Amino acid sequence: MSAGWYLRRLSRMGPREIGGRAGDAVRRRRWRSSLPDSPGVGGARFTAALPAGTTAAVPPDAAKRLIAEADRLMAGHAEFFGVVRDDMVDPDWCHDPKTGRRAPWGYAFDVPYRSEDTVGDIKQIWEPSRHQYLTVLAAAYAITGDERYAERVAEHLRSWWAANAPLRGVHWISGIELGIRLLSWVWIRRLLEGWPGAAGLFEDNPVALDQIWHHQRWLAAFPSRGSSANNHVIAEAAGQFAAACAFDWFPSSARWRADALRSLERHLRANTFGSGLNRELATEYHGLVLELGLAAVAEADAAGVPVPAPVRLVLLRMTDALAAVVDSRLRPPRQGDADDGHGLIVDGAGTDRWASLLATGDAVFGRLTWWPEVTGGDVRTPLLAALIRPGAIEVTRPASRPAHFADAGMTVLRGPEEIWCRCDGGPHGFLSIAAHAHADALSVEVRHDGVDVLADPGTYCYHGQPEWRRYFRSTLGHNTLQLDGDDQSVSGGPFLWTRHARSRVLVADTSEKDVARWCAEHDGYQGSVHRRRVELTAVTRELRIVDEVRGPKRSVRLAFHLGPAITAELVGNRAVLTWTRDGEERSAVLDLPGELNWRAHRGESDPPLGWYSAGFGRKEPATTLVGTGSTDGTEGFVTVLGFGSQG
């Protein structure tokens, strides 16, 4: 990174964080030449096994998906972030198949992991080494008893341990990677409990013990600090806690366990609004944190470690909030960054992540009457539910489905025939750097029966492709209004915002059955205020958006990003939208402000415009309608999206 980036990053830190990071730097230099031996362990035993009969509760459809995925992995096939790999029988742990590069060897903290030219795409290298595909294979063994799955897991773990000595190479750089990897190892050992080689792979294996000890020593020494204490610190604490509970074999285990539990309690509360939504305002990280928290509680209950009441309370509120914001197909908002990160994977492809979390919430906390129905099954829910002790939590839960989350600035307007609209009037992001925020103030996201009509385009990438990173987190890359070609918030780097737009919700009225209203404004444009009003009328099935700008004359770009399933025919300032859902033709009409000149963009790369990213590392062309003009001579730009009659 440039010297300018380091100065900008330093400016977002407080004295305590600067001091902590200085201590980290000293410790890294000391560790370069003084790697201690792990303490000897004798008589270690694994006691955190699943209760007898747990796997019998796995629904047949979920087991079938799991076995299909496991067999694909056994054949060497996997896909990470849109890149298909056929080398997973004997993977090279430092090779990036996307760029063809191989990460250099050496002292971990010397590896320039942010440089794609030197290392390759770091996400492609790190993801398989979270070993979550091995938890899938281990789960397949637990369900079928087929030892081929267990033997492959053992081969890959021994290979990884041999290739990644402590503090050497790219896999010892990031705490979130170490934390999630430890959680995977805990579950691998648990799921292999019936295999005769399980103890020899873990507690009777000096190499495994050395790796587990060094992972925990690393996490105790280098926690994410201050402005970086977002979802990363949750993963670090959850992994450390899980390992210290399940692998309670070392002199430091009790201290690591107590410290990790304190960190988990503190940071779960800090990362979560009182309403239950994650403070990063990035939905996939809400899911990641919830998964990690549930997994940590499962370890505590399995080990008989008391969990502070606030931990379960935060997880309950997160689950209720998730149930409140999903659409008719159980899809949550697409907001902020998303990198397909999971806390624990034991399911096959095609398992609905959000349905699985709601099913687990039902099993652990009990569903409320207003929760949406969850159909289908998953593997993870019965496994977690077998470990987590049910118990009443003293809290008043919502009596009806919440629609407005004042602290998070999120409002969901719902209309007839599954019309769903998310309105964004919340904070720019979490902590001083708002690492996973997008410049999306006052944006809207509209779906019809789960189909993206006005879509949040997503994230696509983090490292290595700065022009694409800038586009997908830009103001133009969202359904909102841009002035003078500027973003509402100022970026200082791919995970750094140096100035945050401040938004406030003025009206959030979802109480009436006929009309739901929302209004908010933000101050992100120096000298001007952007105010947006949204009304969803049930009878006419219309969504009306009015954009007003108070301040001097400015140039305007107003963008509406259509989902990839939507075909648009733009004539003048009217766009006819068509799509198919479950074999049925659907349509809508988008009447755009006549004061602006409208043009459709699709799949453009120089500069990027007209794209949709369904998941990390994947993008596809989609239509974006952009109107250009100025604020002069208008009291507001009016957009009307009408769904008409279904049929």
XYZ file of C-alpha atoms in Angstrom:
647
model
C 0.000 0.000 0.000
C 1.126 3.581 -0.668
C 2.459 5.949 1.981
C -0.677 8.037 1.504
C -2.855 5.056 2.355
C -0.931 4.441 5.574
C -1.370 8.085 6.574
C -5.107 7.964 5.842
C -5.422 4.711 7.743
C -3.493 6.102 10.698
C -5.804 9.117 10.810
C -8.779 6.813 11.524
C -7.144 5.286 14.628
C -7.207 6.456 18.238
C -4.211 6.527 20.583
C -5.061 3.176 22.178
C -5.276 1.421 18.814
C -2.019 2.999 17.635
C -0.315 1.784 20.800
C -1.721 -1.709 20.359
C -0.598 -1.908 16.752
C 2.866 -0.684 17.698
C 3.040 -3.521 20.210
C 1.927 -5.951 17.480
C 4.764 -4.737 15.248
C 7.327 -5.325 17.988
C 5.905 -8.778 18.658
C 6.072 -9.714 14.981
C 9.748 -8.797 14.847
C 10.446 -10.815 17.995
C 8.523 -13.850 16.747
C 10.554 -13.908 13.522
C 13.506 -15.375 15.369
C 11.948 -16.974 18.438
C 9.362 -19.614 17.624
C 8.723 -21.608 20.822
C 7.918 -25.276 20.900
C 4.364 -26.152 21.819
C 4.010 -27.728 25.263
C 3.968 -31.468 25.490
C 0.520 -32.994 25.872
C -0.142 -36.380 27.381
C -3.394 -38.259 27.723
C -5.452 -35.795 25.678
C -8.944 -36.963 24.901
C -11.758 -35.475 22.869
C -14.998 -35.365 24.872
C -17.151 -32.894 22.890
C -18.770 -35.482 20.652
C -22.299 -35.249 19.303
C -24.977 -37.011 21.346
C -25.835 -40.476 20.098
C -28.435 -40.514 17.363
C -27.907 -36.882 16.290
C -27.307 -37.639 12.627
C -30.568 -39.588 12.455
C -32.371 -36.247 12.749
C -30.841 -34.949 9.492
C -33.629 -34.647 6.888
C -33.213 -37.034 3.931
C -33.178 -34.242 1.341
C -30.394 -32.442 3.206
C -28.387 -35.662 3.540
C -28.772 -36.292 -0.185
C -27.425 -32.834 -1.060
C -24.541 -33.292 1.364
C -23.504 -36.652 -0.089
C -23.688 -35.301 -3.635
C -21.385 -32.437 -2.647
C -19.022 -34.779 -0.832
C -18.782 -37.057 -3.856
C -17.992 -34.083 -6.071
C -15.195 -33.112 -3.689
C -13.907 -36.685 -3.638
C -13.627 -36.486 -7.430
C -11.483 -33.378 -7.000
C -14.053 -30.799 -8.077
C -14.872 -27.608 -6.203
C -15.776 -24.006 -6.918
C -14.530 -21.007 -4.976
C -15.773 -17.531 -5.867
C -16.755 -18.468 -9.409
C -13.513 -20.325 -10.187
C -13.966 -24.039 -10.849
C -11.167 -26.251 -9.561
C -10.456 -29.826 -10.569
C -7.326 -30.247 -8.455
C -8.871 -30.876 -5.069
C -7.746 -34.482 -4.811
C -4.268 -33.152 -4.030
C -4.441 -29.348 -3.763
C -1.498 -26.954 -3.794
C -2.287 -24.837 -0.735
C -0.501 -21.702 -1.998
C -1.615 -21.748 -5.631
C -4.180 -19.328 -7.070
C -5.934 -20.964 -10.037
C -7.430 -17.656 -11.095
C -4.131 -15.895 -11.873
C -1.854 -18.929 -12.018
C 0.388 -17.392 -9.380
C 1.754 -19.071 -6.289
C 2.156 -17.184 -3.023
C 5.787 -16.842 -1.946
C 7.171 -18.715 1.047
C 8.769 -17.051 4.037
C 7.978 -15.395 7.336
C 4.221 -14.832 7.299
C 4.247 -11.119 8.042
C 6.671 -10.470 5.169
C 4.279 -11.854 2.532
C 2.666 -8.935 0.585
C -0.744 -10.566 0.521
C -2.504 -7.475 -0.848
C -0.401 -7.596 -4.048
C -2.119 -9.716 -6.664
C 0.932 -9.378 -8.917
C 3.093 -11.064 -6.284
C 0.742 -13.425 -4.479
C -2.269 -13.904 -6.729
C -5.874 -13.490 -5.627
C -5.518 -13.946 -1.887
C -9.184 -14.907 -1.443
C -8.721 -17.815 -3.868
C -5.731 -19.027 -1.853
C -7.235 -18.532 1.584
C -10.697 -19.987 1.021
C -9.829 -23.714 0.659
C -7.580 -23.388 3.706
C -10.524 -22.476 5.880
C -11.109 -26.245 5.557
C -14.850 -25.869 5.332
C -14.941 -28.290 2.420
C -13.351 -30.774 4.829
C -16.187 -30.258 7.313
C -18.493 -31.264 4.458
C -16.513 -34.464 3.895
C -16.447 -35.142 7.632
C -20.223 -34.637 7.835
C -20.643 -37.087 4.956
C -18.667 -39.638 6.965
C -20.771 -38.999 10.078
C -23.980 -39.649 8.154
C -22.884 -42.575 5.971
C -20.025 -44.217 7.898
C -18.133 -44.429 4.595
C -14.466 -44.252 5.600
C -13.374 -42.903 2.209
C -14.561 -39.470 3.321
C -12.668 -39.657 6.624
C -9.477 -40.853 4.929
C -9.576 -37.968 2.458
C -10.016 -35.500 5.301
C -7.005 -36.992 7.077
C -4.873 -36.853 3.919
C -5.657 -33.185 3.369
C -5.106 -32.137 6.965
C -1.731 -33.872 7.089
C -0.820 -32.286 3.764
C -1.821 -28.821 4.969
C 0.017 -29.150 8.279
C 3.172 -30.292 6.482
C 3.025 -27.425 3.971
C 2.171 -24.641 6.427
C 4.528 -24.663 9.376
C 3.641 -22.146 12.097
C 4.276 -18.528 11.066
C 5.470 -19.543 7.599
C 3.559 -18.631 4.475
C 0.407 -16.848 3.505
C -1.964 -18.791 5.757
C -0.554 -17.269 8.967
C -1.302 -13.630 8.154
C -4.991 -13.002 8.904
C -6.705 -13.768 12.195
C -10.099 -14.427 10.632
C -8.559 -17.246 8.622
C -6.990 -18.830 11.693
C -10.202 -18.478 13.697
C -12.465 -20.074 11.097
C -9.889 -22.793 10.432
C -9.829 -23.713 14.137
C -13.620 -23.918 14.188
C -13.468 -26.224 11.165
C -10.934 -28.476 12.921
C -13.172 -28.733 15.978
C -16.078 -29.870 13.857
C -13.934 -32.204 11.761
C -12.794 -33.954 14.930
C -16.368 -34.096 16.206
C -17.794 -35.487 12.974
C -15.017 -38.102 12.669
C -15.680 -39.374 16.204
C -16.741 -42.833 14.976
C -13.718 -43.262 12.709
C -10.915 -45.420 14.190
C -8.255 -42.973 13.007
C -9.741 -39.835 14.597
C -7.598 -39.767 17.725
C -4.477 -40.547 15.737
C -5.213 -37.613 13.472
C -5.775 -35.144 16.305
C -5.022 -35.674 20.010
C -2.429 -38.417 19.503
C -0.711 -36.549 16.673
C 2.142 -34.208 17.745
C 1.900 -32.262 14.472
C -1.816 -31.564 14.970
C -1.247 -30.550 18.580
C 1.545 -28.191 17.512
C -0.677 -26.578 14.871
C -3.638 -26.174 17.235
C -1.423 -24.623 19.934
C 0.281 -22.203 17.553
C -3.057 -21.130 16.050
C -4.346 -20.246 19.513
C -1.102 -18.542 20.548
C -1.303 -16.411 17.386
C -4.919 -15.404 18.042
C -4.159 -14.485 21.635
C -1.301 -12.250 20.480
C -2.787 -10.456 17.468
C -6.493 -9.682 17.935
C -8.162 -7.266 15.526
C -8.110 -3.878 17.203
C -10.005 -0.606 17.332
C -11.171 0.446 13.885
C -10.705 -3.128 12.616
C -12.778 -4.810 15.345
C -15.604 -5.818 13.018
C -16.628 -9.323 11.944
C -12.949 -10.355 11.974
C -12.696 -10.120 15.745
C -15.870 -12.213 16.095
C -14.325 -14.970 13.973
C -11.091 -14.793 15.942
C -12.858 -15.020 19.283
C -15.282 -17.746 18.174
C -12.514 -19.920 16.745
C -10.283 -19.411 19.769
C -13.130 -20.164 22.153
C -14.260 -23.261 20.247
C -10.756 -24.703 20.193
C -10.112 -23.901 23.859
C -13.349 -25.706 24.765
C -13.076 -28.761 22.526
C -9.269 -29.056 22.554
C -8.820 -28.305 26.258
C -5.391 -29.905 26.317
C -2.871 -27.118 26.925
C -1.697 -25.193 29.999
C -3.068 -21.995 28.455
C -6.449 -23.448 27.417
C -8.393 -22.072 30.395
C -6.942 -18.565 29.930
C -7.524 -18.616 26.184
C -11.098 -19.790 26.749
C -11.884 -17.092 29.302
C -10.273 -14.309 27.248
C -12.038 -15.413 24.062
C -15.422 -15.566 25.777
C -14.969 -12.039 27.153
C -13.982 -10.817 23.702
C -16.914 -12.592 22.092
C -19.414 -11.074 24.513
C -17.975 -7.578 24.154
C -17.724 -7.589 20.387
C -21.023 -9.326 19.665
C -22.698 -6.497 21.542
C -20.531 -3.849 19.872
C -21.138 -5.263 16.387
C -24.926 -5.432 16.772
C -27.574 -2.743 16.989
C -30.157 -3.048 19.742
C -32.669 -3.920 17.010
C -30.629 -7.015 16.141
C -29.174 -5.890 12.810
C -25.424 -6.035 12.327
C -23.721 -2.639 12.602
C -21.664 -3.152 9.473
C -24.945 -2.900 7.539
C -23.614 -5.615 5.265
C -26.140 -8.441 5.296
C -23.781 -11.311 4.579
C -21.704 -10.322 7.590
C -24.882 -10.425 9.675
C -25.138 -14.049 8.588
C -21.461 -14.754 9.243
C -21.534 -13.275 12.752
C -24.750 -15.118 13.611
C -23.290 -18.428 12.428
C -20.095 -17.872 14.407
C -22.010 -16.900 17.531
C -24.255 -19.955 17.384
C -21.248 -22.218 16.841
C -19.499 -20.685 19.858
C -22.539 -21.215 22.083
C -22.714 -24.829 20.910
C -19.112 -25.368 22.048
C -19.766 -23.735 25.401
C -22.800 -25.891 26.076
C -20.997 -29.038 24.925
C -18.150 -28.258 27.330
C -20.368 -27.085 30.186
C -18.923 -23.569 30.083
C -21.407 -20.922 31.291
C -22.222 -18.326 28.639
C -23.062 -14.754 29.691
C -26.730 -14.002 29.080
C -25.985 -11.080 26.703
C -24.385 -13.495 24.218
C -27.566 -15.534 23.761
C -29.656 -12.365 23.816
C -27.708 -10.788 20.954
C -28.011 -13.974 18.885
C -31.752 -14.116 19.564
C -32.196 -10.513 18.453
C -30.112 -11.122 15.337
C -32.308 -14.087 14.458
C -35.556 -12.163 14.972
C -34.162 -9.287 12.888
C -33.260 -11.665 10.070
C -36.765 -13.132 10.136
C -38.172 -9.601 9.940
C -36.255 -8.342 6.896
C -36.336 -11.296 4.487
C -38.589 -11.183 1.436
C -41.222 -13.733 0.399
C -38.506 -16.151 -0.758
C -36.482 -15.774 2.467
C -33.858 -13.574 0.796
C -32.509 -10.767 3.003
C -31.423 -7.367 1.698
C -28.332 -7.150 -0.494
C -26.588 -4.373 1.383
C -22.921 -3.470 1.740
C -20.037 -5.862 1.144
C -20.530 -9.588 0.663
C -17.772 -12.181 0.242
C -19.678 -15.464 0.664
C -18.118 -15.948 4.112
C -19.594 -18.683 6.323
C -18.864 -19.668 9.884
C -19.595 -23.391 9.628
C -20.426 -25.418 6.518
C -21.753 -28.970 6.782
C -24.343 -28.779 3.987
C -24.287 -29.484 0.297
C -24.814 -27.101 -2.585
C -28.356 -25.816 -2.965
C -28.999 -25.465 0.759
C -30.580 -22.077 1.505
C -28.282 -20.289 3.941
C -30.980 -17.971 5.307
C -33.608 -20.688 5.651
C -31.005 -22.755 7.498
C -30.304 -19.915 9.947
C -34.007 -19.396 10.578
C -34.471 -23.132 11.102
C -31.651 -23.087 13.650
C -33.204 -20.050 15.304
C -36.478 -21.929 15.578
C -34.766 -24.952 17.112
C -32.705 -22.905 19.575
C -34.915 -19.934 20.457
C -38.373 -20.821 19.157
C -40.085 -19.113 16.246
C -42.543 -16.270 16.646
C -45.959 -16.390 14.993
C -45.038 -13.707 12.458
C -41.884 -15.469 11.280
C -42.002 -16.579 7.636
C -42.427 -20.282 7.047
C -39.271 -22.274 6.356
C -39.559 -25.252 4.048
C -36.893 -27.824 3.317
C -34.208 -29.013 5.688
C -30.504 -28.704 6.380
C -27.735 -30.657 8.086
C -26.376 -27.913 10.325
C -29.550 -27.234 12.320
C -29.907 -30.678 13.959
C -26.155 -30.771 14.696
C -26.127 -27.385 16.446
C -29.459 -28.038 18.163
C -28.064 -31.268 19.608
C -25.355 -29.297 21.420
C -27.061 -26.024 22.359
C -29.062 -26.233 25.570
C -32.529 -24.744 25.155
C -33.591 -22.247 27.739
C -35.775 -19.207 28.188
C -34.152 -15.836 27.592
C -35.668 -13.001 29.562
C -36.481 -10.516 26.831
C -39.587 -9.125 25.202
C -39.596 -10.204 21.573
C -41.524 -8.342 18.851
C -45.244 -9.124 18.878
C -45.520 -8.400 15.145
C -43.116 -8.250 12.255
C -40.896 -5.159 12.541
C -40.618 -3.002 9.428
C -38.511 -0.086 10.645
C -35.167 -0.466 12.410
C -34.479 3.058 13.640
C -30.947 2.465 14.924
C -29.865 0.840 11.648
C -31.855 3.237 9.482
C -33.421 0.353 7.560
C -37.087 0.336 6.586
C -38.860 -2.428 4.674
C -42.040 -1.504 2.822
C -44.246 -4.430 1.852
C -47.076 -4.417 -0.641
C -49.513 -6.856 -2.214
C -48.420 -9.832 -4.285
C -45.040 -9.968 -2.594
C -43.789 -6.458 -3.371
C -40.797 -5.782 -1.111
C -38.832 -2.529 -0.869
C -35.820 -1.818 1.352
C -35.050 1.852 2.033
C -31.626 2.874 3.350
C -31.400 5.837 5.710
C -28.851 4.487 8.163
C -25.259 5.156 9.146
C -22.615 4.879 6.454
C -20.954 1.944 8.172
C -19.330 0.591 11.323
C -16.364 2.092 13.137
C -14.148 4.869 11.829
C -13.107 3.118 8.610
C -16.539 1.608 7.755
C -14.574 -1.111 5.961
C -17.493 -2.974 4.404
C -19.775 -0.018 3.658
C -20.905 1.190 0.253
C -21.708 4.790 -0.725
C -25.401 3.904 -0.927
C -27.222 6.483 1.223
C -30.976 6.695 0.452
C -30.750 3.787 -1.973
C -33.741 1.528 -2.518
C -33.931 -2.146 -3.361
C -37.166 -3.507 -4.825
C -38.250 -7.104 -5.424
C -41.377 -8.756 -6.696
C -41.952 -12.287 -5.361
C -38.238 -12.526 -4.608
C -37.042 -11.327 -8.028
C -34.683 -8.346 -8.044
C -36.401 -5.553 -9.965
C -34.444 -2.547 -8.690
C -31.343 -4.359 -7.495
C -28.380 -3.735 -5.283
C -25.600 -4.821 -7.679
C -23.478 -6.503 -4.997
C -19.730 -6.575 -4.355
C -17.830 -8.780 -6.860
C -14.256 -8.260 -5.570
C -12.027 -6.935 -2.802
C -8.372 -7.057 -3.906
C -6.533 -6.835 -7.207
C -9.121 -5.060 -9.375
C -9.390 -1.509 -7.983
C -11.608 -0.117 -10.745
C -14.213 -2.821 -10.106
C -13.936 -2.430 -6.353
C -14.572 1.307 -6.741
C -17.577 0.768 -9.017
C -19.454 -1.780 -6.922
C -19.158 0.341 -3.769
C -19.776 3.685 -5.508
C -22.865 5.900 -5.384
C -23.405 5.389 -9.122
C -23.375 1.664 -8.426
C -26.583 1.924 -6.350
C -30.184 3.019 -6.789
C -29.712 6.573 -5.597
C -28.776 10.040 -6.808
C -25.266 11.304 -7.532
C -24.217 14.968 -7.718
C -21.283 16.318 -9.759
C -19.947 12.806 -10.347
C -18.954 12.418 -6.684
C -19.572 9.664 -4.186
C -21.587 10.655 -1.103
C -18.792 9.334 1.147
C -15.073 9.653 0.425
C -13.009 6.503 -0.050
C -9.430 6.318 1.152
C -8.795 2.753 -0.026
C -10.582 -0.550 -0.713
C -11.579 -0.967 2.965
C -11.330 2.624 4.153
C -13.702 5.593 4.091
C -12.266 8.923 5.239
C -15.533 10.904 5.221
C -18.929 9.375 5.956
C -22.241 10.722 4.692
C -24.662 11.268 7.570
C -28.241 10.166 6.951
C -31.383 10.613 8.999
C -34.826 9.129 8.561
C -37.592 11.724 8.735
C -40.637 9.502 8.161
C -41.084 5.737 8.433
C -44.806 4.976 8.440
C -45.611 1.347 7.754
C -48.708 1.193 9.944
C -51.303 1.892 7.235
C -52.475 -0.975 5.060
C -53.065 1.188 1.979
C -49.934 3.384 1.842
C -46.489 2.885 3.381
C -44.253 5.957 3.496
C -40.590 6.651 4.061
C -38.504 9.809 3.850
C -34.842 10.458 4.640
C -32.004 12.809 3.773
C -28.208 12.885 3.862
C -25.455 15.508 3.867
C -22.841 13.670 1.837
C -22.636 16.322 -0.874
C -20.854 19.397 0.454
C -23.234 22.375 0.355
C -26.273 20.341 -0.731
C -28.759 18.024 0.935
C -30.352 15.101 -0.875
C -33.821 14.183 0.390
C -35.791 11.195 -0.886
C -39.441 10.257 -0.321
C -40.809 6.799 -1.094
C -44.474 5.745 -1.065
C -45.799 2.262 -1.728
C -49.524 2.245 -2.499
C -51.249 -1.105 -2.130
C -54.340 -0.429 -4.264
C -52.467 0.794 -7.338
C -49.421 -1.407 -6.680
C -47.181 1.566 -7.316
C -43.912 2.666 -5.795
C -43.353 6.425 -6.025
C -39.872 7.887 -5.447
C -39.287 11.640 -5.206
C -35.730 13.021 -5.074
C -35.153 16.598 -3.951
C -31.855 18.487 -3.760
C -31.493 21.593 -1.653
C -28.497 23.786 -2.481
C -26.745 25.346 -5.485
C -27.094 24.103 -9.056
C -25.391 20.719 -9.469
C -25.127 18.151 -12.218
C -27.154 15.015 -11.570
C -26.968 11.329 -12.348
C -29.869 9.203 -11.119
C -29.326 5.452 -11.440
C -31.691 2.500 -11.331
C -30.037 -0.921 -11.521
C -32.280 -3.707 -12.769
C -31.885 -7.303 -11.690
C -30.305 -9.787 -14.114
C -33.662 -11.447 -14.813
C -35.220 -8.165 -15.976
C -35.492 -7.196 -19.638
C -36.022 -3.484 -20.207
C -37.348 -1.606 -23.239
C -36.541 2.088 -22.770
C -38.384 4.659 -24.872
C -37.810 8.264 -23.809
C -38.314 8.308 -20.076
C -40.448 5.164 -19.835
C -39.060 1.665 -19.408
C -41.204 -1.452 -19.758
C -39.790 -4.227 -17.605
C -40.502 -7.923 -18.192
C -39.342 -11.135 -16.543
C -40.426 -14.701 -15.874
C -41.100 -16.216 -12.465
C -41.953 -19.911 -12.079
C -42.853 -20.073 -15.774
C -45.180 -17.076 -15.577
C -44.588 -13.824 -17.434
C -44.455 -10.734 -15.211
C -44.169 -7.056 -16.086
C -43.858 -3.562 -14.649
C -43.563 -0.024 -15.960
C -40.900 2.382 -14.754
C -41.774 6.030 -15.439
C -38.593 8.040 -15.009
C -38.149 11.786 -14.408
C -38.685 13.644 -17.686
C -36.263 16.412 -16.651
C -33.343 14.004 -17.151
C -31.944 12.388 -20.279
C -32.141 8.616 -19.950
C -29.893 5.932 -21.355
C -29.646 2.181 -20.782
C -26.234 0.705 -19.993
C -25.368 -2.972 -19.954
C -22.099 -4.793 -19.399
C -19.822 -1.803 -19.979
C -16.238 -2.026 -18.750
C -14.553 1.304 -19.502
C -15.702 2.580 -17.098
C -17.703 -0.213 -15.439
C -21.484 0.231 -15.576
C -24.382 -2.199 -15.900
C -23.343 -5.216 -13.837
C -24.781 -7.514 -11.167
C -22.722 -9.702 -8.830
C -24.676 -12.655 -7.473
C -21.699 -13.721 -5.368
C -18.092 -12.926 -4.668
C -15.883 -13.252 -7.740
C -18.865 -13.457 -10.085
C -20.473 -10.783 -12.220
C -22.896 -10.715 -15.137
C -24.286 -7.973 -17.356
C -27.510 -6.341 -16.187
C -29.322 -3.251 -17.351
C -28.720 0.030 -15.559
C -30.839 3.065 -16.414
C -29.034 6.366 -15.845
C -30.629 9.792 -16.153
C -28.376 12.841 -16.519
C -29.153 16.541 -16.120
C -28.995 19.180 -13.414
C -30.884 20.336 -10.351
C -31.680 23.687 -11.968
C -35.365 24.528 -12.405
C -36.860 21.483 -10.732
C -38.449 20.951 -7.348
C -37.902 17.226 -7.464
C -37.348 14.200 -9.666
C -40.311 11.831 -9.618
C -39.986 8.136 -10.460
C -42.957 5.751 -10.460
C -42.627 1.967 -10.606
C -45.992 0.376 -11.352
C -46.543 -3.350 -11.242
C -50.049 -3.299 -12.715
C -52.068 -6.490 -12.634
C -50.353 -9.847 -12.399
C -50.772 -12.205 -15.281
